[in-house]
Amino acid sequence: MLSKAKIKFVKSLQIKKYRKQEQLFVVEGAKSIRELLNSTFGVVMIIGVRDFLKSLDIPAGVETFEVTVAELEPLGSFQSNDSALALAGMKANEFIRAERHEFALMLDDIRDPGNLGTMIRTADWFGIRKVIASDESADFYNPKVITASMGSFTRVAVYYTSLLEYLRKADCKVFGTYLDGEDVHKTDFRDGGLILIGNEAKGISTSLEPFITDRITIPRLGGGESLNAAVAAAIICDNLRRR
């Protein structure tokens, strides 16, 4: 039986301030929870319906509560959740870099949680395991980011930092997305490097431009004004893997 205090605690983790304070985040839905249990994240609590809980191999020491769907749905951000919700411990914000012939995504002020989660999912699909995000970008542990990543948050490392300071020390190619860059279909990606995606409204910050070694673009063949940042990232990832 979930106490009122437990319910209040779980709901509080929807807010970044309390996630940071408790160093815990929320994972919702059957697929994401199965991925979570097979990852290196430490799970501390699972709240779920009977049949779903029975289907899991829950590690010893994980606090478990059985609830009905009606009791489960108000606890998270899903409009409908008929399986479970879990709490897991955050990981340290550890430095990462792209090694030789390796790619990493670099995200400049990507504030929409859904976009960030989709980019993490896209990176995972194309075998990119590292994302470097500006401090202004959406919080990795935001429930909308976790949900949009569809379990890929367990396989892709995200490091938050000042991109300006990071690029000052970077020793690799930096591919920046622009409207007037080289056609991405003709770009030489053989040496690997950082794929820098800018904010949808403002593009790449002007302070980062001196560090960009290769300006690239996705050719526009129609009349659209711009591409969604997550869509642009997916197109670039597809092309760099082709070449």
PDB file of C-alpha atoms in Angstrom:
ATOM      1  CA  MET A   1       0.000   0.000   0.000  1.00  0.00           C
ATOM      2  CA  LEU A   2       1.414   3.350  -1.045  1.00  0.00           C
ATOM      3  CA  SER A   3       1.257   5.964   1.693  1.00  0.00           C
ATOM      4  CA  LYS A   4       0.337   9.576   0.981  1.00  0.00           C
ATOM      5  CA  ALA A   5       3.912  10.539   1.818  1.00  0.00           C
ATOM      6  CA  LYS A   6       5.263   8.085  -0.793  1.00  0.00           C
ATOM      7  CA  ILE A   7       2.837   9.381  -3.414  1.00  0.00           C
ATOM      8  CA  LYS A   8       3.875  12.963  -2.701  1.00  0.00           C
ATOM      9  CA  PHE A   9       7.552  11.991  -2.903  1.00  0.00           C
ATOM     10  CA  VAL A  10       7.169  10.238  -6.270  1.00  0.00           C
ATOM     11  CA  LYS A  11       5.239  13.163  -7.734  1.00  0.00           C
ATOM     12  CA  SER A  12       7.843  15.641  -6.490  1.00  0.00           C
ATOM     13  CA  LEU A  13      10.437  14.033  -8.779  1.00  0.00           C
ATOM     14  CA  GLN A  14       8.632  15.491 -11.790  1.00  0.00           C
ATOM     15  CA  ILE A  15      10.353  18.753 -10.764  1.00  0.00           C
ATOM     16  CA  LYS A  16      14.075  19.240 -11.498  1.00  0.00           C
ATOM     17  CA  LYS A  17      14.797  20.858  -8.119  1.00  0.00           C
ATOM     18  CA  TYR A  18      13.653  17.758  -6.234  1.00  0.00           C
ATOM     19  CA  ARG A  19      15.275  15.315  -8.667  1.00  0.00           C
ATOM     20  CA  LYS A  20      18.582  17.067  -8.076  1.00  0.00           C
ATOM     21  CA  GLN A  21      18.022  17.159  -4.315  1.00  0.00           C
ATOM     22  CA  GLU A  22      17.180  13.445  -4.075  1.00  0.00           C
ATOM     23  CA  GLN A  23      19.433  12.319  -6.956  1.00  0.00           C
ATOM     24  CA  LEU A  24      16.540  10.207  -8.236  1.00  0.00           C
ATOM     25  CA  PHE A  25      14.504  10.207 -11.440  1.00  0.00           C
ATOM     26  CA  VAL A  26      11.304   8.614 -12.732  1.00  0.00           C
ATOM     27  CA  VAL A  27      10.987   5.994 -15.474  1.00  0.00           C
ATOM     28  CA  GLU A  28       7.539   5.100 -16.820  1.00  0.00           C
ATOM     29  CA  GLY A  29       6.173   2.356 -19.036  1.00  0.00           C
ATOM     30  CA  ALA A  30       6.889  -1.322 -19.595  1.00  0.00           C
ATOM     31  CA  LYS A  31       9.616  -1.010 -22.253  1.00  0.00           C
ATOM     32  CA  SER A  32      11.641   1.654 -20.470  1.00  0.00           C
ATOM     33  CA  ILE A  33      11.472  -0.173 -17.130  1.00  0.00           C
ATOM     34  CA  ARG A  34      12.670  -3.435 -18.693  1.00  0.00           C
ATOM     35  CA  GLU A  35      15.559  -1.525 -20.274  1.00  0.00           C
ATOM     36  CA  LEU A  36      16.270   0.141 -16.925  1.00  0.00           C
ATOM     37  CA  LEU A  37      16.482  -3.186 -15.102  1.00  0.00           C
ATOM     38  CA  ASN A  38      19.008  -4.441 -17.668  1.00  0.00           C
ATOM     39  CA  SER A  39      21.176  -1.325 -17.344  1.00  0.00           C
ATOM     40  CA  THR A  40      23.823  -0.042 -14.942  1.00  0.00           C
ATOM     41  CA  PHE A  41      21.392   2.392 -13.287  1.00  0.00           C
ATOM     42  CA  GLY A  42      20.552   1.603  -9.691  1.00  0.00           C
ATOM     43  CA  VAL A  43      16.822   0.986  -9.282  1.00  0.00           C
ATOM     44  CA  VAL A  44      15.425   1.838  -5.859  1.00  0.00           C
ATOM     45  CA  MET A  45      11.653   1.465  -6.298  1.00  0.00           C
ATOM     46  CA  ILE A  46       9.108  -0.059  -8.671  1.00  0.00           C
ATOM     47  CA  ILE A  47       5.386   0.657  -8.475  1.00  0.00           C
ATOM     48  CA  GLY A  48       3.322  -1.495 -10.788  1.00  0.00           C
ATOM     49  CA  VAL A  49       0.281  -3.609 -11.526  1.00  0.00           C
ATOM     50  CA  ARG A  50       0.345  -7.241 -10.411  1.00  0.00           C
ATOM     51  CA  ASP A  51       0.783  -8.973 -13.783  1.00  0.00           C
ATOM     52  CA  PHE A  52       3.612  -6.713 -14.875  1.00  0.00           C
ATOM     53  CA  LEU A  53       5.468  -7.024 -11.580  1.00  0.00           C
ATOM     54  CA  LYS A  54       5.245 -10.814 -11.821  1.00  0.00           C
ATOM     55  CA  SER A  55       6.888 -10.686 -15.256  1.00  0.00           C
ATOM     56  CA  LEU A  56       9.973  -8.877 -13.945  1.00  0.00           C
ATOM     57  CA  ASP A  57      13.163 -10.198 -12.409  1.00  0.00           C
ATOM     58  CA  ILE A  58      13.426  -7.564  -9.688  1.00  0.00           C
ATOM     59  CA  PRO A  59      16.798  -7.355  -7.887  1.00  0.00           C
ATOM     60  CA  ALA A  60      16.915  -7.825  -4.135  1.00  0.00           C
ATOM     61  CA  GLY A  61      16.619  -4.608  -2.181  1.00  0.00           C
ATOM     62  CA  VAL A  62      14.345  -2.823  -4.653  1.00  0.00           C
ATOM     63  CA  GLU A  63      11.267  -1.483  -2.874  1.00  0.00           C
ATOM     64  CA  THR A  64       8.158  -2.789  -4.670  1.00  0.00           C
ATOM     65  CA  PHE A  65       4.537  -1.727  -4.474  1.00  0.00           C
ATOM     66  CA  GLU A  66       1.558  -3.337  -6.182  1.00  0.00           C
ATOM     67  CA  VAL A  67      -1.132  -0.902  -7.343  1.00  0.00           C
ATOM     68  CA  THR A  68      -4.081  -0.739  -9.697  1.00  0.00           C
ATOM     69  CA  VAL A  69      -3.970   1.128 -13.019  1.00  0.00           C
ATOM     70  CA  ALA A  70      -6.192   3.808 -11.495  1.00  0.00           C
ATOM     71  CA  GLU A  71      -3.684   4.305  -8.672  1.00  0.00           C
ATOM     72  CA  LEU A  72      -0.682   4.212 -10.994  1.00  0.00           C
ATOM     73  CA  GLU A  73      -1.683   6.743 -13.664  1.00  0.00           C
ATOM     74  CA  PRO A  74      -1.718   9.899 -11.473  1.00  0.00           C
ATOM     75  CA  LEU A  75       1.812   9.204 -10.190  1.00  0.00           C
ATOM     76  CA  GLY A  76       3.623  10.016 -13.428  1.00  0.00           C
ATOM     77  CA  SER A  77       3.444  12.171 -16.529  1.00  0.00           C
ATOM     78  CA  PHE A  78       1.971   9.547 -18.887  1.00  0.00           C
ATOM     79  CA  GLN A  79      -1.607  10.149 -19.939  1.00  0.00           C
ATOM     80  CA  SER A  80      -2.047   6.402 -19.608  1.00  0.00           C
ATOM     81  CA  ASN A  81       0.271   3.941 -17.884  1.00  0.00           C
ATOM     82  CA  ASP A  82      -1.014   0.405 -17.360  1.00  0.00           C
ATOM     83  CA  SER A  83       2.240  -1.267 -16.317  1.00  0.00           C
ATOM     84  CA  ALA A  84       4.620   0.430 -13.897  1.00  0.00           C
ATOM     85  CA  LEU A  85       6.712   3.357 -12.750  1.00  0.00           C
ATOM     86  CA  ALA A  86      10.218   3.127 -11.321  1.00  0.00           C
ATOM     87  CA  LEU A  87      12.620   5.360  -9.412  1.00  0.00           C
ATOM     88  CA  ALA A  88      16.322   5.111 -10.166  1.00  0.00           C
ATOM     89  CA  GLY A  89      19.481   6.864  -9.058  1.00  0.00           C
ATOM     90  CA  MET A  90      21.115   9.516 -11.215  1.00  0.00           C
ATOM     91  CA  LYS A  91      24.644   9.059 -12.505  1.00  0.00           C
ATOM     92  CA  ALA A  92      27.487  11.531 -12.076  1.00  0.00           C
ATOM     93  CA  ASN A  93      27.995  14.107 -14.827  1.00  0.00           C
ATOM     94  CA  GLU A  94      31.227  12.572 -16.161  1.00  0.00           C
ATOM     95  CA  PHE A  95      33.436  13.990 -18.915  1.00  0.00           C
ATOM     96  CA  ILE A  96      33.238  12.264 -22.290  1.00  0.00           C
ATOM     97  CA  ARG A  97      34.911  12.856 -25.647  1.00  0.00           C
ATOM     98  CA  ALA A  98      34.859  11.435 -29.138  1.00  0.00           C
ATOM     99  CA  GLU A  99      37.870   9.202 -29.717  1.00  0.00           C
ATOM    100  CA  ARG A 100      39.590   8.942 -33.105  1.00  0.00           C
ATOM    101  CA  HIS A 101      37.128   7.840 -35.826  1.00  0.00           C
ATOM    102  CA  GLU A 102      34.272   8.071 -33.313  1.00  0.00           C
ATOM    103  CA  PHE A 103      31.281  10.401 -33.452  1.00  0.00           C
ATOM    104  CA  ALA A 104      29.489  12.248 -30.661  1.00  0.00           C
ATOM    105  CA  LEU A 105      26.503  14.563 -30.835  1.00  0.00           C
ATOM    106  CA  MET A 106      26.978  18.055 -29.433  1.00  0.00           C
ATOM    107  CA  LEU A 107      23.774  19.913 -28.583  1.00  0.00           C
ATOM    108  CA  ASP A 108      23.714  23.688 -28.269  1.00  0.00           C
ATOM    109  CA  ASP A 109      20.740  24.943 -26.241  1.00  0.00           C
ATOM    110  CA  ILE A 110      18.281  22.152 -27.127  1.00  0.00           C
ATOM    111  CA  ARG A 111      15.541  23.093 -24.685  1.00  0.00           C
ATOM    112  CA  ASP A 112      12.644  20.915 -25.778  1.00  0.00           C
ATOM    113  CA  PRO A 113      12.677  17.680 -23.696  1.00  0.00           C
ATOM    114  CA  GLY A 114      10.946  15.717 -26.451  1.00  0.00           C
ATOM    115  CA  ASN A 115      13.606  16.748 -28.962  1.00  0.00           C
ATOM    116  CA  LEU A 116      16.418  15.825 -26.590  1.00  0.00           C
ATOM    117  CA  GLY A 117      14.905  12.415 -25.889  1.00  0.00           C
ATOM    118  CA  THR A 118      14.414  11.803 -29.616  1.00  0.00           C
ATOM    119  CA  MET A 119      18.031  12.757 -30.325  1.00  0.00           C
ATOM    120  CA  ILE A 120      19.231  10.302 -27.682  1.00  0.00           C
ATOM    121  CA  ARG A 121      17.080   7.606 -29.282  1.00  0.00           C
ATOM    122  CA  THR A 122      18.433   8.521 -32.733  1.00  0.00           C
ATOM    123  CA  ALA A 123      22.036   8.464 -31.527  1.00  0.00           C
ATOM    124  CA  ASP A 124      21.473   4.997 -30.082  1.00  0.00           C
ATOM    125  CA  TRP A 125      19.975   3.779 -33.367  1.00  0.00           C
ATOM    126  CA  PHE A 126      23.053   4.885 -35.309  1.00  0.00           C
ATOM    127  CA  GLY A 127      25.529   3.520 -32.767  1.00  0.00           C
ATOM    128  CA  ILE A 128      26.515   6.886 -31.284  1.00  0.00           C
ATOM    129  CA  ARG A 129      26.995   6.429 -27.557  1.00  0.00           C
ATOM    130  CA  LYS A 130      28.036   9.940 -26.501  1.00  0.00           C
ATOM    131  CA  VAL A 131      26.180  13.263 -26.318  1.00  0.00           C
ATOM    132  CA  ILE A 132      27.726  16.513 -25.088  1.00  0.00           C
ATOM    133  CA  ALA A 133      25.032  19.042 -24.164  1.00  0.00           C
ATOM    134  CA  SER A 134      25.188  22.703 -23.210  1.00  0.00           C
ATOM    135  CA  ASP A 135      24.211  23.587 -19.663  1.00  0.00           C
ATOM    136  CA  GLU A 136      21.153  25.371 -21.086  1.00  0.00           C
ATOM    137  CA  SER A 137      19.815  22.232 -22.762  1.00  0.00           C
ATOM    138  CA  ALA A 138      16.890  20.260 -21.329  1.00  0.00           C
ATOM    139  CA  ASP A 139      17.568  18.084 -18.287  1.00  0.00           C
ATOM    140  CA  PHE A 140      18.481  14.504 -19.233  1.00  0.00           C
ATOM    141  CA  TYR A 141      16.389  13.228 -16.298  1.00  0.00           C
ATOM    142  CA  ASN A 142      13.254  15.145 -17.243  1.00  0.00           C
ATOM    143  CA  PRO A 143      10.470  12.505 -17.533  1.00  0.00           C
ATOM    144  CA  LYS A 144       9.678  13.693 -21.072  1.00  0.00           C
ATOM    145  CA  VAL A 145      13.302  13.135 -22.114  1.00  0.00           C
ATOM    146  CA  ILE A 146      13.346   9.646 -20.584  1.00  0.00           C
ATOM    147  CA  THR A 147      10.031   8.763 -22.240  1.00  0.00           C
ATOM    148  CA  ALA A 148      11.007  10.096 -25.684  1.00  0.00           C
ATOM    149  CA  SER A 149      14.290   8.174 -25.601  1.00  0.00           C
ATOM    150  CA  MET A 150      12.341   4.875 -25.484  1.00  0.00           C
ATOM    151  CA  GLY A 151      14.949   3.166 -23.318  1.00  0.00           C
ATOM    152  CA  SER A 152      17.982   4.583 -25.152  1.00  0.00           C
ATOM    153  CA  PHE A 153      18.821   6.676 -22.079  1.00  0.00           C
ATOM    154  CA  THR A 154      20.307   3.467 -20.641  1.00  0.00           C
ATOM    155  CA  ARG A 155      22.883   3.163 -23.462  1.00  0.00           C
ATOM    156  CA  VAL A 156      23.800   6.751 -24.396  1.00  0.00           C
ATOM    157  CA  ALA A 157      25.944   8.853 -22.049  1.00  0.00           C
ATOM    158  CA  VAL A 158      25.102  12.561 -21.793  1.00  0.00           C
ATOM    159  CA  TYR A 159      27.584  15.091 -20.420  1.00  0.00           C
ATOM    160  CA  TYR A 160      26.565  18.664 -19.582  1.00  0.00           C
ATOM    161  CA  THR A 161      29.164  21.397 -19.826  1.00  0.00           C
ATOM    162  CA  SER A 162      30.061  24.802 -21.250  1.00  0.00           C
ATOM    163  CA  LEU A 163      30.410  24.048 -24.962  1.00  0.00           C
ATOM    164  CA  LEU A 164      32.754  27.005 -25.374  1.00  0.00           C
ATOM    165  CA  GLU A 165      35.187  25.638 -22.786  1.00  0.00           C
ATOM    166  CA  TYR A 166      34.820  22.115 -24.167  1.00  0.00           C
ATOM    167  CA  LEU A 167      35.587  23.157 -27.755  1.00  0.00           C
ATOM    168  CA  ARG A 168      38.633  25.172 -26.703  1.00  0.00           C
ATOM    169  CA  LYS A 169      40.246  21.880 -25.690  1.00  0.00           C
ATOM    170  CA  ALA A 170      38.761  19.601 -28.351  1.00  0.00           C
ATOM    171  CA  ASP A 171      41.161  17.932 -30.792  1.00  0.00           C
ATOM    172  CA  CYS A 172      38.822  16.654 -33.477  1.00  0.00           C
ATOM    173  CA  LYS A 173      36.655  17.792 -36.347  1.00  0.00           C
ATOM    174  CA  VAL A 174      33.546  19.774 -35.469  1.00  0.00           C
ATOM    175  CA  PHE A 175      30.705  19.579 -37.979  1.00  0.00           C
ATOM    176  CA  GLY A 176      28.285  22.491 -37.528  1.00  0.00           C
ATOM    177  CA  THR A 177      24.828  22.606 -39.095  1.00  0.00           C
ATOM    178  CA  TYR A 178      24.048  25.725 -41.161  1.00  0.00           C
ATOM    179  CA  LEU A 179      21.787  26.747 -44.027  1.00  0.00           C
ATOM    180  CA  ASP A 180      24.801  27.678 -46.185  1.00  0.00           C
ATOM    181  CA  GLY A 181      27.163  24.789 -45.442  1.00  0.00           C
ATOM    182  CA  GLU A 182      28.503  21.958 -47.593  1.00  0.00           C
ATOM    183  CA  ASP A 183      25.929  19.426 -48.792  1.00  0.00           C
ATOM    184  CA  VAL A 184      25.808  16.712 -46.109  1.00  0.00           C
ATOM    185  CA  HIS A 185      25.532  14.105 -48.862  1.00  0.00           C
ATOM    186  CA  LYS A 186      29.035  15.050 -50.041  1.00  0.00           C
ATOM    187  CA  THR A 187      30.716  15.606 -46.671  1.00  0.00           C
ATOM    188  CA  ASP A 188      33.753  13.506 -45.740  1.00  0.00           C
ATOM    189  CA  PHE A 189      33.017  12.052 -42.283  1.00  0.00           C
ATOM    190  CA  ARG A 190      35.817   9.468 -42.279  1.00  0.00           C
ATOM    191  CA  ASP A 191      37.779  10.885 -39.341  1.00  0.00           C
ATOM    192  CA  GLY A 192      34.832  11.098 -36.958  1.00  0.00           C
ATOM    193  CA  GLY A 193      34.236  14.110 -34.741  1.00  0.00           C
ATOM    194  CA  LEU A 194      31.532  16.188 -33.099  1.00  0.00           C
ATOM    195  CA  ILE A 195      28.179  16.798 -34.784  1.00  0.00           C
ATOM    196  CA  LEU A 196      27.006  20.171 -33.458  1.00  0.00           C
ATOM    197  CA  ILE A 197      23.246  20.791 -33.590  1.00  0.00           C
ATOM    198  CA  GLY A 198      22.063  24.293 -32.762  1.00  0.00           C
ATOM    199  CA  ASN A 199      18.942  25.697 -31.192  1.00  0.00           C
ATOM    200  CA  GLU A 200      15.947  25.510 -33.577  1.00  0.00           C
ATOM    201  CA  ALA A 201      15.152  29.215 -33.363  1.00  0.00           C
ATOM    202  CA  LYS A 202      18.635  30.744 -33.036  1.00  0.00           C
ATOM    203  CA  GLY A 203      20.922  28.146 -34.593  1.00  0.00           C
ATOM    204  CA  ILE A 204      24.469  27.587 -33.346  1.00  0.00           C
ATOM    205  CA  SER A 205      25.738  30.172 -30.865  1.00  0.00           C
ATOM    206  CA  THR A 206      28.059  32.729 -32.492  1.00  0.00           C
ATOM    207  CA  SER A 207      30.676  32.140 -29.768  1.00  0.00           C
ATOM    208  CA  LEU A 208      31.091  28.538 -30.974  1.00  0.00           C
ATOM    209  CA  GLU A 209      31.528  29.345 -34.676  1.00  0.00           C
ATOM    210  CA  PRO A 210      35.355  29.795 -34.564  1.00  0.00           C
ATOM    211  CA  PHE A 211      35.729  26.154 -33.481  1.00  0.00           C
ATOM    212  CA  ILE A 212      33.705  24.662 -36.336  1.00  0.00           C
ATOM    213  CA  THR A 213      35.947  22.959 -38.871  1.00  0.00           C
ATOM    214  CA  ASP A 214      33.222  21.881 -41.306  1.00  0.00           C
ATOM    215  CA  ARG A 215      30.000  23.770 -42.012  1.00  0.00           C
ATOM    216  CA  ILE A 216      27.383  21.331 -43.314  1.00  0.00           C
ATOM    217  CA  THR A 217      23.805  21.619 -44.499  1.00  0.00           C
ATOM    218  CA  ILE A 218      20.866  19.432 -45.421  1.00  0.00           C
ATOM    219  CA  PRO A 219      19.832  20.644 -48.905  1.00  0.00           C
ATOM    220  CA  ARG A 220      16.385  22.202 -48.994  1.00  0.00           C
ATOM    221  CA  LEU A 221      14.409  21.088 -52.055  1.00  0.00           C
ATOM    222  CA  GLY A 222      11.023  22.507 -51.068  1.00  0.00           C
ATOM    223  CA  GLY A 223       9.639  25.581 -49.386  1.00  0.00           C
ATOM    224  CA  GLY A 224       9.969  24.687 -45.708  1.00  0.00           C
ATOM    225  CA  GLU A 225      11.604  27.343 -43.557  1.00  0.00           C
ATOM    226  CA  SER A 226      13.536  24.954 -41.317  1.00  0.00           C
ATOM    227  CA  LEU A 227      13.812  21.397 -40.025  1.00  0.00           C
ATOM    228  CA  ASN A 228      13.026  20.175 -36.535  1.00  0.00           C
ATOM    229  CA  ALA A 229      16.356  19.829 -34.709  1.00  0.00           C
ATOM    230  CA  ALA A 230      15.798  16.148 -33.921  1.00  0.00           C
ATOM    231  CA  VAL A 231      14.908  15.410 -37.559  1.00  0.00           C
ATOM    232  CA  ALA A 232      18.027  17.237 -38.739  1.00  0.00           C
ATOM    233  CA  ALA A 233      20.171  15.225 -36.331  1.00  0.00           C
ATOM    234  CA  ALA A 234      18.684  11.972 -37.665  1.00  0.00           C
ATOM    235  CA  ILE A 235      19.388  12.904 -41.302  1.00  0.00           C
ATOM    236  CA  ILE A 236      22.986  13.823 -40.508  1.00  0.00           C
ATOM    237  CA  CYS A 237      23.536  10.623 -38.505  1.00  0.00           C
ATOM    238  CA  ASP A 238      22.230   8.574 -41.437  1.00  0.00           C
ATOM    239  CA  ASN A 239      24.612  10.275 -43.846  1.00  0.00           C
ATOM    240  CA  LEU A 240      27.698  10.016 -41.657  1.00  0.00           C
ATOM    241  CA  ARG A 241      27.108   6.274 -41.285  1.00  0.00           C
ATOM    242  CA  ARG A 242      26.688   5.827 -45.042  1.00  0.00           C
ATOM    243  CA  ARG A 243      30.095   7.378 -45.689  1.00  0.00           C
TER     244      ARG A 243
END
